Amino acid sequence: MSIKLTILKSGETIISEMQELVSDKNQASPHAYLLTNPHRVKMEQKSFLTEEENDKKYPIDVSLTPWIILSSDKKYILPVDCVMTIAEPIEGVKKLFLDKCEAFGIKEELNG
C-alpha cells in the first residue's frame, strides 16, 4: 500500500492510497493516478496548546474530509496534469488517515 500526499494545481492537498496508471510495461511515466479513498487535508493553527504540545515545533491541527464529499465513489482517476507534486506524508498524518479508514471499514479495501 502506498499512502501519498498529492498537492493539486488547484492548491488542494489530498491524502490517499495511490497507484500509477500506465498503458504498458514500456511506458516510462504514468498517464494518470488511481486514488483510493482520497481525503482533503485541512491544516489550522491550534487555538490553544497543552503544556506537552507547547514544546513541539508544529502546533497545528490536521483534519481529513472526503475529497468529493457528495460522491459514493471510493476510487478516482486523476490525470497527471492536475498534479503539482506527490510527497510522503509524515507518520502522524499517515496514521490519522489509516485510523480513519479503519474506523469507517475502508481498511480492507486499501489492503485488498
PDB file of C-alpha atoms in Angstrom:
ATOM      1  CA  MET A   1       0.000   0.000   0.000  1.00  0.00           C
ATOM      2  CA  SER A   2       1.357   3.399  -0.991  1.00  0.00           C
ATOM      3  CA  ILE A   3      -0.155   6.259   1.011  1.00  0.00           C
ATOM      4  CA  LYS A   4       0.810   9.600  -0.550  1.00  0.00           C
ATOM      5  CA  LEU A   5       0.088  13.288  -0.194  1.00  0.00           C
ATOM      6  CA  THR A   6      -0.852  14.850  -3.519  1.00  0.00           C
ATOM      7  CA  ILE A   7      -0.704  18.599  -3.978  1.00  0.00           C
ATOM      8  CA  LEU A   8      -3.026  19.544  -6.829  1.00  0.00           C
ATOM      9  CA  LYS A   9      -2.577  22.549  -9.111  1.00  0.00           C
ATOM     10  CA  SER A  10      -5.785  23.897  -7.550  1.00  0.00           C
ATOM     11  CA  GLY A  11      -3.899  24.143  -4.241  1.00  0.00           C
ATOM     12  CA  GLU A  12      -5.742  21.289  -2.521  1.00  0.00           C
ATOM     13  CA  THR A  13      -3.774  18.731  -0.520  1.00  0.00           C
ATOM     14  CA  ILE A  14      -5.112  15.178  -0.815  1.00  0.00           C
ATOM     15  CA  ILE A  15      -4.073  12.050   1.078  1.00  0.00           C
ATOM     16  CA  SER A  16      -4.936   8.650  -0.391  1.00  0.00           C
ATOM     17  CA  GLU A  17      -3.652   5.295  -1.413  1.00  0.00           C
ATOM     18  CA  MET A  18      -2.088   5.985  -4.806  1.00  0.00           C
ATOM     19  CA  GLN A  19      -1.176   3.857  -7.799  1.00  0.00           C
ATOM     20  CA  GLU A  20       0.388   4.964 -11.073  1.00  0.00           C
ATOM     21  CA  LEU A  21      -1.569   4.059 -14.204  1.00  0.00           C
ATOM     22  CA  VAL A  22       0.461   3.126 -17.282  1.00  0.00           C
ATOM     23  CA  SER A  23      -0.779   1.698 -20.565  1.00  0.00           C
ATOM     24  CA  ASP A  24       2.002  -0.881 -20.919  1.00  0.00           C
ATOM     25  CA  LYS A  25       5.217  -2.117 -19.279  1.00  0.00           C
ATOM     26  CA  ASN A  26       7.412   0.025 -21.537  1.00  0.00           C
ATOM     27  CA  GLN A  27       5.777   3.330 -20.606  1.00  0.00           C
ATOM     28  CA  ALA A  28       8.328   5.370 -18.645  1.00  0.00           C
ATOM     29  CA  SER A  29       5.925   7.648 -16.771  1.00  0.00           C
ATOM     30  CA  PRO A  30       2.279   7.345 -15.730  1.00  0.00           C
ATOM     31  CA  HIS A  31      -0.543   8.906 -17.720  1.00  0.00           C
ATOM     32  CA  ALA A  32      -2.797   9.107 -14.641  1.00  0.00           C
ATOM     33  CA  TYR A  33      -3.015   8.156 -10.975  1.00  0.00           C
ATOM     34  CA  LEU A  34      -5.593   5.997  -9.255  1.00  0.00           C
ATOM     35  CA  LEU A  35      -6.538   7.473  -5.876  1.00  0.00           C
ATOM     36  CA  THR A  36      -8.330   5.180  -3.426  1.00  0.00           C
ATOM     37  CA  ASN A  37     -10.369   6.822  -0.668  1.00  0.00           C
ATOM     38  CA  PRO A  38      -8.906  10.307  -1.170  1.00  0.00           C
ATOM     39  CA  HIS A  39      -9.348  12.800   1.658  1.00  0.00           C
ATOM     40  CA  ARG A  40      -8.724  16.534   1.662  1.00  0.00           C
ATOM     41  CA  VAL A  41      -6.139  17.534   4.250  1.00  0.00           C
ATOM     42  CA  LYS A  42      -7.020  20.689   6.149  1.00  0.00           C
ATOM     43  CA  MET A  43      -4.479  22.337   8.449  1.00  0.00           C
ATOM     44  CA  GLU A  44      -5.190  25.007  11.037  1.00  0.00           C
ATOM     45  CA  GLN A  45      -3.077  26.619  13.693  1.00  0.00           C
ATOM     46  CA  LYS A  46      -4.109  25.350  17.116  1.00  0.00           C
ATOM     47  CA  SER A  47      -6.233  27.772  19.086  1.00  0.00           C
ATOM     48  CA  PHE A  48      -4.786  26.541  22.390  1.00  0.00           C
ATOM     49  CA  LEU A  49      -1.882  24.316  23.399  1.00  0.00           C
ATOM     50  CA  THR A  50      -1.416  21.955  26.306  1.00  0.00           C
ATOM     51  CA  GLU A  51       1.879  22.062  28.199  1.00  0.00           C
ATOM     52  CA  GLU A  52       3.217  18.988  26.409  1.00  0.00           C
ATOM     53  CA  GLU A  53       2.225  20.378  22.988  1.00  0.00           C
ATOM     54  CA  ASN A  54       3.833  23.731  23.726  1.00  0.00           C
ATOM     55  CA  ASP A  55       7.322  22.245  23.223  1.00  0.00           C
ATOM     56  CA  LYS A  56       6.560  20.818  19.765  1.00  0.00           C
ATOM     57  CA  LYS A  57       7.711  22.593  16.620  1.00  0.00           C
ATOM     58  CA  TYR A  58       4.436  22.485  14.672  1.00  0.00           C
ATOM     59  CA  PRO A  59       1.367  23.452  16.716  1.00  0.00           C
ATOM     60  CA  ILE A  60      -1.256  22.653  14.049  1.00  0.00           C
ATOM     61  CA  ASP A  61      -4.470  20.684  13.887  1.00  0.00           C
ATOM     62  CA  VAL A  62      -4.968  18.381  10.908  1.00  0.00           C
ATOM     63  CA  SER A  63      -8.401  17.212   9.793  1.00  0.00           C
ATOM     64  CA  LEU A  64      -9.398  14.907   6.956  1.00  0.00           C
ATOM     65  CA  THR A  65     -12.636  15.064   4.973  1.00  0.00           C
ATOM     66  CA  PRO A  66     -13.638  13.018   1.933  1.00  0.00           C
ATOM     67  CA  TRP A  67     -12.316  14.719  -1.198  1.00  0.00           C
ATOM     68  CA  ILE A  68     -15.621  14.673  -3.108  1.00  0.00           C
ATOM     69  CA  ILE A  69     -17.985  14.551  -0.186  1.00  0.00           C
ATOM     70  CA  LEU A  70     -21.207  14.034  -2.179  1.00  0.00           C
ATOM     71  CA  SER A  71     -19.908  11.014  -4.102  1.00  0.00           C
ATOM     72  CA  SER A  72     -20.180   7.389  -3.044  1.00  0.00           C
ATOM     73  CA  ASP A  73     -17.154   6.508  -5.210  1.00  0.00           C
ATOM     74  CA  LYS A  74     -14.022   5.352  -3.397  1.00  0.00           C
ATOM     75  CA  LYS A  75     -11.657   5.359  -6.390  1.00  0.00           C
ATOM     76  CA  TYR A  76     -10.839   8.264  -8.695  1.00  0.00           C
ATOM     77  CA  ILE A  77      -8.614   8.621 -11.736  1.00  0.00           C
ATOM     78  CA  LEU A  78      -6.533  11.776 -11.578  1.00  0.00           C
ATOM     79  CA  PRO A  79      -4.758  12.965 -14.759  1.00  0.00           C
ATOM     80  CA  VAL A  80      -1.076  13.769 -14.261  1.00  0.00           C
ATOM     81  CA  ASP A  81      -1.563  17.345 -15.496  1.00  0.00           C
ATOM     82  CA  CYS A  82      -3.676  18.105 -12.387  1.00  0.00           C
ATOM     83  CA  VAL A  83      -0.818  17.246 -10.037  1.00  0.00           C
ATOM     84  CA  MET A  84       1.730  19.757  -8.754  1.00  0.00           C
ATOM     85  CA  THR A  85       3.708  17.284  -6.620  1.00  0.00           C
ATOM     86  CA  ILE A  86       3.475  13.999  -4.717  1.00  0.00           C
ATOM     87  CA  ALA A  87       5.042  13.524  -1.294  1.00  0.00           C
ATOM     88  CA  GLU A  88       5.390  11.020   1.511  1.00  0.00           C
ATOM     89  CA  PRO A  89       3.183  12.055   4.464  1.00  0.00           C
ATOM     90  CA  ILE A  90       4.671  12.379   7.937  1.00  0.00           C
ATOM     91  CA  GLU A  91       3.910   9.393  10.155  1.00  0.00           C
ATOM     92  CA  GLY A  92       1.275  11.209  12.260  1.00  0.00           C
ATOM     93  CA  VAL A  93      -0.798  12.214   9.215  1.00  0.00           C
ATOM     94  CA  LYS A  94      -0.454   8.754   7.675  1.00  0.00           C
ATOM     95  CA  LYS A  95      -1.648   7.186  10.944  1.00  0.00           C
ATOM     96  CA  LEU A  96      -4.585   9.626  11.094  1.00  0.00           C
ATOM     97  CA  PHE A  97      -5.604   8.575   7.564  1.00  0.00           C
ATOM     98  CA  LEU A  98      -5.265   4.844   8.278  1.00  0.00           C
ATOM     99  CA  ASP A  99      -7.152   5.173  11.596  1.00  0.00           C
ATOM    100  CA  LYS A 100      -9.995   6.996   9.852  1.00  0.00           C
ATOM    101  CA  CYS A 101     -10.145   4.347   7.137  1.00  0.00           C
ATOM    102  CA  GLU A 102     -10.224   1.587   9.744  1.00  0.00           C
ATOM    103  CA  ALA A 103     -12.934   3.350  11.754  1.00  0.00           C
ATOM    104  CA  PHE A 104     -15.141   3.536   8.656  1.00  0.00           C
ATOM    105  CA  GLY A 105     -14.396  -0.009   7.469  1.00  0.00           C
ATOM    106  CA  ILE A 106     -12.295   1.081   4.495  1.00  0.00           C
ATOM    107  CA  LYS A 107      -9.011  -0.534   5.580  1.00  0.00           C
ATOM    108  CA  GLU A 108      -9.960  -3.851   3.967  1.00  0.00           C
ATOM    109  CA  GLU A 109     -10.400  -2.084   0.607  1.00  0.00           C
ATOM    110  CA  LEU A 110      -6.958  -0.464   0.862  1.00  0.00           C
ATOM    111  CA  ASN A 111      -5.264  -3.758   1.716  1.00  0.00           C
ATOM    112  CA  GLY A 112      -7.175  -5.707  -0.931  1.00  0.00           C
TER     113      GLY A 112
END
